Amino acid sequence: MFFNILVKYTLIMSKFAILSILLPTVLFINISIAQDSINDLPKTSSALFINNEVMHISLKYSNKDIKKETNDSTYITTFLKFKEKEQSWDSLEVRLRKRGNFRLKNCYFAPIKVKIKKKERNNTLFEGQKNLKLVLPCLLQRGSNDNVIKEYLAYKLYEVVSPYHFKSKLVHLSYEEIKGKKIKNHEIFAILIEDDKHVAKRIGGKVLNIKAHPLNQVPLECVRNAFFQYMIGNTDYSTAYQHNIKLIFLEKTIIPVPYDFDMCGLVNTSYAAVSQINDDLLSIENVRQRLYRGFKRDPKIFDDVRLEFLEKRSDILGVLKECELLFENRVEYISTVEYIEEFFEVLINDRKFEKEIVNKGRTN
C-alpha cells in the first residue's frame, strides 16, 4: 500500500509542478509577497523555546486552593525550579492562577497561568516571558502523560505548517501538591505555552480582540489552519467566534493562530467529545473521525496548500519521530503516526481530496 501511495504522491507532485508553471502571474506575485513576509519574521526565539529539549521543572502549590479562587487577579505565589539537561537547578518566584473553562471544571489538575516579574525572569531562560500558560494532564489515569505529549505534538506540527504559531515547551513537572498538612507528589508531563501578546509581538502584530469573519482573514493562513485542523481531527475551534483561535492583526491583515487541542482526534482523550459550536450539529460521531470545517475558497489556494502539506510530509512525520521515545505506551505512538498518515492518504487521492476537503468547504 505504501508503494501505491508513493506512486500516487509522485504523480500528484508532477501534476502540481506542471500546474504551477501555468498559474497566472498575479498568483505568483501574491505567493512571492507572502513568502517575503514570512522571511521577514524574527529569526531568533526566546531562550525558553530555542530548542526542543524536555526541561525539568518543579512547582509546589495547592491544586484545591487555586481552583477555588474566583478572581482572575488573585494569584498564588510560589517558586518555580527549573533545569535543562545536566545543568544545576535554578529557581525564580512566580505567581499562579487558574485559567480555562472546560478543563477547569472537568479535570483534576487546574490549567495554570504563570506570571513572572521582570526582575525574576531577567538573565534566565524565562527572560522576555511575562506570562505563560501551563497545560497539565487532565485526569489521574493511565495514558495522561501520552495525551500531553500528543497535544504538544499538535503545537509543534503547526510550527511546520505556518510561521504564525504559539511556541511551546514540553516539560517534566515534579509537582508537589499541597493537601492540607500532607504533600502528594506527581511526576507528570506538562506544556509551557507562549502568551498570545508575546506571539503578536514576536511576529510584529497585535492581538485582535474583536470578531472577524473568516472570509475577512488572510485566505492562505485560513486554509493552512483548516487543513491542519482536519489533519489532527479537530472540530473544537471557530475562527469566526475566536474559540480556541487567536486573531493577530498584522500589516492590515488578520491572521488566525490556533491553540488548545485536547479535544482533537490526534490526542483522543478519554473525555473528548464532538464539539458543538454555535449549536452546529456536526456529521461525525467521534473525534477520531475527520470533518473539514474551513470555508470555500479559490480552488488554487486549496491546491497550493495541498502541495505545501505534501512537501512537508517528511518534516511532519519527523516531528512525531522526535518524541517517539517519550511515549509510555508504544501503541499510542504507532496510532499517532497512523492517524497522520491517513490524512496524507486523503491528500494523495484526488477523489478523496475533492470529497473530504474541497466539497466540504463551508459557505456560512
GROMACS .gro file of C-alpha atoms in nm:
model
  364
    1MET     CA    1   0.000   0.000   0.000
    2PHE     CA    2   0.284   0.236   0.083
    3PHE     CA    3   0.428   0.178  -0.265
    4ASN     CA    4   0.096   0.271  -0.423
    5ILE     CA    5   0.075   0.584  -0.210
    6LEU     CA    6   0.430   0.675  -0.307
    7VAL     CA    7   0.349   0.634  -0.678
    8LYS     CA    8   0.034   0.846  -0.643
    9TYR     CA    9   0.227   1.109  -0.447
   10THR     CA   10   0.489   1.127  -0.725
   11LEU     CA   11   0.219   1.167  -0.989
   12ILE     CA   12   0.048   1.442  -0.791
   13MET     CA   13   0.376   1.621  -0.737
   14SER     CA   14   0.444   1.606  -1.113
   15LYS     CA   15   0.095   1.731  -1.190
   16PHE     CA   16   0.128   2.023  -0.948
   17ALA     CA   17   0.472   2.105  -1.086
   18ILE     CA   18   0.321   2.145  -1.434
   19LEU     CA   19   0.021   2.332  -1.295
   20SER     CA   20   0.239   2.576  -1.108
   21ILE     CA   21   0.407   2.683  -1.434
   22LEU     CA   22   0.069   2.764  -1.583
   23LEU     CA   23  -0.067   2.965  -1.292
   24PRO     CA   24  -0.140   3.332  -1.361
   25THR     CA   25   0.135   3.580  -1.295
   26VAL     CA   26  -0.075   3.758  -1.034
   27LEU     CA   27  -0.091   3.442  -0.822
   28PHE     CA   28   0.286   3.407  -0.844
   29ILE     CA   29   0.326   3.765  -0.724
   30ASN     CA   30   0.088   3.708  -0.431
   31ILE     CA   31   0.272   3.395  -0.324
   32SER     CA   32   0.606   3.575  -0.352
   33ILE     CA   33   0.482   3.861  -0.135
   34ALA     CA   34   0.351   3.614   0.123
   35GLN     CA   35   0.687   3.436   0.125
   36ASP     CA   36   0.871   3.767   0.168
   37SER     CA   37   0.655   3.839   0.475
   38ILE     CA   38   0.748   3.500   0.618
   39ASN     CA   39   1.116   3.567   0.557
   40ASP     CA   40   1.084   3.899   0.740
   41LEU     CA   41   0.975   3.727   1.062
   42PRO     CA   42   1.221   3.742   1.354
   43LYS     CA   43   1.483   3.471   1.318
   44THR     CA   44   1.557   3.450   1.689
   45SER     CA   45   1.341   3.292   1.956
   46SER     CA   46   1.322   3.325   2.330
   47ALA     CA   47   1.578   3.112   2.513
   48LEU     CA   48   1.293   2.912   2.664
   49PHE     CA   49   1.176   2.791   2.324
   50ILE     CA   50   1.506   2.783   2.137
   51ASN     CA   51   1.529   2.403   2.139
   52ASN     CA   52   1.302   2.100   2.180
   53GLU     CA   53   1.479   1.951   2.481
   54VAL     CA   54   1.244   1.843   2.759
   55MET     CA   55   1.304   2.076   3.054
   56HIS     CA   56   1.260   1.960   3.413
   57ILE     CA   57   1.061   2.197   3.636
   58SER     CA   58   0.926   2.175   3.988
   59LEU     CA   59   0.627   2.351   4.149
   60LYS     CA   60   0.462   2.337   4.490
   61TYR     CA   61   0.108   2.467   4.544
   62SER     CA   62  -0.243   2.360   4.641
   63ASN     CA   63  -0.449   2.246   4.345
   64LYS     CA   64  -0.762   2.285   4.558
   65ASP     CA   65  -0.682   2.644   4.656
   66ILE     CA   66  -0.601   2.750   4.304
   67LYS     CA   67  -0.930   2.606   4.178
   68LYS     CA   68  -1.143   2.786   4.435
   69GLU     CA   69  -1.002   3.131   4.365
   70THR     CA   70  -1.273   3.318   4.172
   71ASN     CA   71  -1.097   3.644   4.092
   72ASP     CA   72  -0.874   3.645   3.783
   73SER     CA   73  -0.648   3.898   3.952
   74THR     CA   74  -0.584   3.671   4.252
   75TYR     CA   75  -0.258   3.479   4.227
   76ILE     CA   76  -0.079   3.225   4.445
   77THR     CA   77   0.290   3.297   4.494
   78THR     CA   78   0.538   3.011   4.481
   79PHE     CA   79   0.877   2.918   4.336
   80LEU     CA   80   0.937   2.756   4.001
   81LYS     CA   81   1.252   2.546   3.996
   82PHE     CA   82   1.396   2.452   3.658
   83LYS     CA   83   1.691   2.282   3.491
   84GLU     CA   84   1.793   2.171   3.145
   85LYS     CA   85   1.999   1.859   3.076
   86GLU     CA   86   2.282   1.822   3.326
   87GLN     CA   87   2.274   2.180   3.447
   88SER     CA   88   2.216   2.262   3.812
   89TRP     CA   89   1.875   2.367   3.940
   90ASP     CA   90   1.777   2.732   3.929
   91SER     CA   91   1.462   2.895   4.063
   92LEU     CA   92   1.252   3.208   4.037
   93GLU     CA   93   0.946   3.343   4.213
   94VAL     CA   94   0.626   3.312   4.012
   95ARG     CA   95   0.259   3.384   4.060
   96LEU     CA   96  -0.002   3.130   3.956
   97ARG     CA   97  -0.374   3.141   3.892
   98LYS     CA   98  -0.629   2.912   3.732
   99ARG     CA   99  -0.735   2.958   3.370
  100GLY     CA  100  -0.951   2.787   3.112
  101ASN     CA  101  -1.310   2.669   3.108
  102PHE     CA  102  -1.380   2.304   3.027
  103ARG     CA  103  -1.060   2.167   3.179
  104LEU     CA  104  -1.102   2.380   3.488
  105LYS     CA  105  -1.447   2.233   3.551
  106ASN     CA  106  -1.380   1.873   3.446
  107CYS     CA  107  -1.015   1.796   3.516
  108TYR     CA  108  -0.830   1.701   3.832
  109PHE     CA  109  -0.542   1.939   3.758
  110ALA     CA  110  -0.636   2.302   3.702
  111PRO     CA  111  -0.480   2.461   3.392
  112ILE     CA  112  -0.247   2.736   3.508
  113LYS     CA  113  -0.143   3.086   3.408
  114VAL     CA  114   0.212   3.167   3.517
  115LYS     CA  115   0.310   3.529   3.574
  116ILE     CA  116   0.677   3.624   3.621
  117LYS     CA  117   0.808   3.964   3.730
  118LYS     CA  118   1.077   4.122   3.515
  119LYS     CA  119   1.338   4.122   3.792
  120GLU     CA  120   1.283   3.748   3.839
  121ARG     CA  121   1.294   3.644   3.473
  122ASN     CA  122   1.587   3.863   3.363
  123ASN     CA  123   1.904   3.669   3.278
  124THR     CA  124   1.721   3.335   3.293
  125LEU     CA  125   1.567   3.101   3.035
  126PHE     CA  126   1.240   3.284   3.103
  127GLU     CA  127   1.368   3.627   3.001
  128GLY     CA  128   1.104   3.805   2.795
  129GLN     CA  129   0.825   3.574   2.915
  130LYS     CA  130   0.599   3.780   3.140
  131ASN     CA  131   0.305   3.541   3.108
  132LEU     CA  132   0.291   3.173   3.019
  133LYS     CA  133   0.027   2.903   3.011
  134LEU     CA  134   0.097   2.573   3.181
  135VAL     CA  135  -0.105   2.281   3.043
  136LEU     CA  136  -0.117   1.979   3.274
  137PRO     CA  137  -0.276   1.636   3.227
  138CYS     CA  138  -0.650   1.641   3.279
  139LEU     CA  139  -0.708   1.330   3.484
  140LEU     CA  140  -0.522   1.099   3.719
  141GLN     CA  141  -0.534   0.799   3.489
  142ARG     CA  142  -0.313   0.581   3.274
  143GLY     CA  143  -0.228   0.746   2.945
  144SER     CA  144  -0.248   1.104   3.071
  145ASN     CA  145   0.119   1.172   3.002
  146ASP     CA  146   0.087   1.038   2.648
  147ASN     CA  147  -0.210   1.270   2.596
  148VAL     CA  148   0.005   1.568   2.696
  149ILE     CA  149   0.276   1.458   2.453
  150LYS     CA  150   0.022   1.431   2.171
  151GLU     CA  151  -0.117   1.777   2.243
  152TYR     CA  152   0.238   1.912   2.248
  153LEU     CA  153   0.292   1.745   1.910
  154ALA     CA  154  -0.009   1.933   1.772
  155TYR     CA  155   0.159   2.263   1.865
  156LYS     CA  156   0.487   2.152   1.708
  157LEU     CA  157   0.310   2.035   1.392
  158TYR     CA  158   0.159   2.378   1.343
  159GLU     CA  159   0.508   2.526   1.363
  160VAL     CA  160   0.583   2.324   1.048
  161VAL     CA  161   0.257   2.432   0.883
  162SER     CA  162   0.264   2.808   0.946
  163PRO     CA  163   0.510   3.079   1.054
  164TYR     CA  164   0.233   3.221   1.273
  165HIS     CA  165   0.206   2.993   1.575
  166PHE     CA  166   0.234   2.958   1.951
  167LYS     CA  167   0.574   2.846   2.076
  168SER     CA  168   0.558   2.555   2.319
  169LYS     CA  169   0.791   2.367   2.551
  170LEU     CA  170   0.741   2.013   2.681
  171VAL     CA  171   0.841   1.988   3.047
  172HIS     CA  172   0.876   1.711   3.302
  173LEU     CA  173   0.693   1.855   3.601
  174SER     CA  174   0.766   1.743   3.955
  175TYR     CA  175   0.453   1.873   4.121
  176GLU     CA  176   0.426   1.880   4.499
  177GLU     CA  177   0.053   1.908   4.560
  178ILE     CA  178  -0.028   2.057   4.899
  179LYS     CA  179  -0.320   1.867   5.052
  180GLY     CA  180  -0.372   2.012   5.398
  181LYS     CA  181  -0.070   1.911   5.604
  182LYS     CA  182   0.035   1.646   5.354
  183ILE     CA  183   0.217   1.656   5.022
  184LYS     CA  184   0.117   1.441   4.726
  185ASN     CA  185   0.392   1.405   4.467
  186HIS     CA  186   0.320   1.385   4.094
  187GLU     CA  187   0.572   1.320   3.817
  188ILE     CA  188   0.395   1.430   3.500
  189PHE     CA  189   0.447   1.588   3.161
  190ALA     CA  190   0.317   1.940   3.103
  191ILE     CA  191   0.343   2.209   2.835
  192LEU     CA  192   0.459   2.568   2.871
  193ILE     CA  193   0.292   2.781   2.604
  194GLU     CA  194   0.376   3.130   2.486
  195ASP     CA  195   0.135   3.411   2.576
  196ASP     CA  196  -0.075   3.549   2.289
  197LYS     CA  197   0.062   3.902   2.332
  198HIS     CA  198   0.414   3.762   2.306
  199VAL     CA  199   0.319   3.579   1.985
  200ALA     CA  200   0.185   3.903   1.838
  201LYS     CA  201   0.495   4.098   1.941
  202ARG     CA  202   0.726   3.829   1.803
  203ILE     CA  203   0.569   3.846   1.458
  204GLY     CA  204   0.526   4.224   1.462
  205GLY     CA  205   0.149   4.243   1.508
  206LYS     CA  206  -0.113   4.295   1.777
  207VAL     CA  207  -0.379   4.070   1.930
  208LEU     CA  208  -0.720   4.146   1.781
  209ASN     CA  209  -0.999   4.119   2.037
  210ILE     CA  210  -1.294   4.175   1.806
  211LYS     CA  211  -1.473   3.920   1.590
  212ALA     CA  212  -1.380   3.899   1.223
  213HIS     CA  213  -1.545   3.672   0.969
  214PRO     CA  214  -1.303   3.408   0.833
  215LEU     CA  215  -1.357   3.541   0.480
  216ASN     CA  216  -1.206   3.871   0.601
  217GLN     CA  217  -0.894   3.693   0.725
  218VAL     CA  218  -0.582   3.606   0.522
  219PRO     CA  219  -0.703   3.330   0.284
  220LEU     CA  220  -0.375   3.137   0.276
  221GLU     CA  221  -0.344   3.127   0.656
  222CYS     CA  222  -0.711   3.033   0.696
  223VAL     CA  223  -0.674   2.739   0.459
  224ARG     CA  224  -0.348   2.629   0.624
  225ASN     CA  225  -0.525   2.638   0.958
  226ALA     CA  226  -0.827   2.448   0.825
  227PHE     CA  227  -0.606   2.177   0.667
  228PHE     CA  228  -0.413   2.147   0.993
  229GLN     CA  229  -0.731   2.116   1.199
  230TYR     CA  230  -0.853   1.848   0.959
  231MET     CA  231  -0.517   1.669   0.984
  232ILE     CA  232  -0.535   1.645   1.364
  233GLY     CA  233  -0.909   1.573   1.362
  234ASN     CA  234  -1.013   1.889   1.543
  235THR     CA  235  -1.358   2.049   1.522
  236ASP     CA  236  -1.334   2.223   1.860
  237TYR     CA  237  -1.249   2.564   1.717
  238SER     CA  238  -1.404   2.861   1.543
  239THR     CA  239  -1.216   3.136   1.361
  240ALA     CA  240  -1.538   3.340   1.348
  241TYR     CA  241  -1.609   3.324   1.723
  242GLN     CA  242  -1.242   3.306   1.830
  243HIS     CA  243  -1.297   2.972   2.002
  244ASN     CA  244  -0.950   2.822   2.052
  245ILE     CA  245  -0.824   3.071   1.794
  246LYS     CA  246  -0.640   3.398   1.848
  247LEU     CA  247  -0.652   3.663   1.578
  248ILE     CA  248  -0.340   3.866   1.509
  249PHE     CA  249  -0.361   4.199   1.326
  250LEU     CA  250  -0.052   4.224   1.108
  251GLU     CA  251   0.015   4.474   0.828
  252LYS     CA  252  -0.358   4.549   0.786
  253THR     CA  253  -0.442   4.179   0.762
  254ILE     CA  254  -0.596   3.934   1.009
  255ILE     CA  255  -0.422   3.604   1.081
  256PRO     CA  256  -0.576   3.311   1.276
  257VAL     CA  257  -0.348   3.130   1.522
  258PRO     CA  258  -0.488   2.807   1.676
  259TYR     CA  259  -0.434   2.663   2.023
  260ASP     CA  260  -0.585   2.414   2.272
  261PHE     CA  261  -0.605   2.076   2.101
  262ASP     CA  262  -0.708   1.831   2.373
  263MET     CA  263  -1.044   1.760   2.205
  264CYS     CA  264  -0.892   1.656   1.873
  265GLY     CA  265  -0.873   1.306   1.730
  266LEU     CA  266  -0.493   1.307   1.735
  267VAL     CA  267  -0.487   1.345   2.114
  268ASN     CA  268  -0.803   1.134   2.162
  269THR     CA  269  -0.850   1.192   2.535
  270SER     CA  270  -1.100   0.979   2.726
  271TYR     CA  271  -1.321   1.285   2.779
  272ALA     CA  272  -1.310   1.417   2.421
  273ALA     CA  273  -1.645   1.470   2.252
  274VAL     CA  274  -1.754   1.609   1.917
  275SER     CA  275  -1.787   1.983   1.969
  276GLN     CA  276  -2.099   2.187   1.907
  277ILE     CA  277  -2.011   2.550   1.843
  278ASN     CA  278  -2.296   2.796   1.797
  279ASP     CA  279  -2.537   2.496   1.804
  280ASP     CA  280  -2.389   2.350   1.484
  281LEU     CA  281  -2.466   1.978   1.464
  282LEU     CA  282  -2.168   1.807   1.304
  283SER     CA  283  -2.193   1.495   1.089
  284ILE     CA  284  -1.939   1.289   1.284
  285GLU     CA  285  -1.990   1.060   1.583
  286ASN     CA  286  -1.648   1.065   1.750
  287VAL     CA  287  -1.336   1.279   1.749
  288ARG     CA  288  -1.127   1.028   1.553
  289GLN     CA  289  -1.347   1.096   1.251
  290ARG     CA  290  -1.233   1.392   1.045
  291LEU     CA  291  -1.451   1.676   0.920
  292TYR     CA  292  -1.320   1.972   0.720
  293ARG     CA  293  -1.450   2.295   0.876
  294GLY     CA  294  -1.286   2.556   0.655
  295PHE     CA  295  -1.471   2.788   0.420
  296LYS     CA  296  -1.494   2.764   0.042
  297ARG     CA  297  -1.201   2.941  -0.121
  298ASP     CA  298  -1.037   2.987  -0.457
  299PRO     CA  299  -0.951   2.630  -0.573
  300LYS     CA  300  -0.596   2.747  -0.645
  301ILE     CA  301  -0.542   2.814  -0.273
  302PHE     CA  302  -0.660   2.462  -0.191
  303ASP     CA  303  -0.414   2.324  -0.448
  304ASP     CA  304  -0.129   2.538  -0.312
  305VAL     CA  305  -0.188   2.432   0.048
  306ARG     CA  306  -0.234   2.070  -0.056
  307LEU     CA  307   0.107   2.082  -0.221
  308GLU     CA  308   0.259   2.254   0.084
  309PHE     CA  309   0.145   1.974   0.312
  310LEU     CA  310   0.264   1.703   0.073
  311GLU     CA  311   0.605   1.869   0.051
  312LYS     CA  312   0.621   1.890   0.432
  313ARG     CA  313   0.513   1.530   0.490
  314SER     CA  314   0.860   1.414   0.596
  315ASP     CA  315   0.900   1.715   0.828
  316ILE     CA  316   0.561   1.647   0.987
  317LEU     CA  317   0.639   1.280   1.044
  318GLY     CA  318   0.982   1.385   1.171
  319VAL     CA  319   0.817   1.591   1.447
  320LEU     CA  320   0.637   1.275   1.563
  321LYS     CA  321   0.957   1.071   1.544
  322GLU     CA  322   1.141   1.313   1.773
  323CYS     CA  323   0.901   1.228   2.057
  324GLU     CA  324   0.877   0.853   1.995
  325LEU     CA  325   1.080   0.752   2.300
  326LEU     CA  326   0.883   0.981   2.532
  327PHE     CA  327   0.564   0.778   2.495
  328GLU     CA  328   0.487   0.547   2.785
  329ASN     CA  329   0.274   0.327   2.559
  330ARG     CA  330   0.430   0.249   2.222
  331VAL     CA  331   0.087   0.161   2.083
  332GLU     CA  332  -0.013   0.526   2.133
  333TYR     CA  333   0.285   0.642   1.930
  334ILE     CA  334   0.210   0.400   1.646
  335SER     CA  335  -0.156   0.506   1.648
  336THR     CA  336  -0.048   0.871   1.630
  337VAL     CA  337   0.169   0.811   1.324
  338GLU     CA  338  -0.102   0.606   1.153
  339TYR     CA  339  -0.358   0.879   1.216
  340ILE     CA  340  -0.141   1.140   1.046
  341GLU     CA  341  -0.063   0.902   0.758
  342GLU     CA  342  -0.438   0.864   0.699
  343PHE     CA  343  -0.454   1.239   0.641
  344PHE     CA  344  -0.188   1.217   0.371
  345GLU     CA  345  -0.377   0.934   0.204
  346VAL     CA  346  -0.663   1.183   0.156
  347LEU     CA  347  -0.428   1.443   0.007
  348ILE     CA  348  -0.272   1.195  -0.233
  349ASN     CA  349  -0.604   1.067  -0.365
  350ASP     CA  350  -0.777   1.317  -0.597
  351ARG     CA  351  -1.122   1.171  -0.539
  352LYS     CA  352  -1.087   1.168  -0.160
  353PHE     CA  353  -0.939   1.518  -0.160
  354GLU     CA  354  -1.235   1.657  -0.354
  355LYS     CA  355  -1.489   1.468  -0.146
  356GLU     CA  356  -1.345   1.517   0.203
  357ILE     CA  357  -1.196   1.866   0.177
  358VAL     CA  358  -1.283   2.074  -0.129
  359ASN     CA  359  -1.652   1.979  -0.139
  360LYS     CA  360  -1.688   2.023   0.238
  361GLY     CA  361  -1.595   2.390   0.230
  362ARG     CA  362  -1.847   2.594   0.426
  363THR     CA  363  -2.050   2.888   0.295
  364ASN     CA  364  -2.173   3.016   0.632
   0.00000   0.00000   0.00000
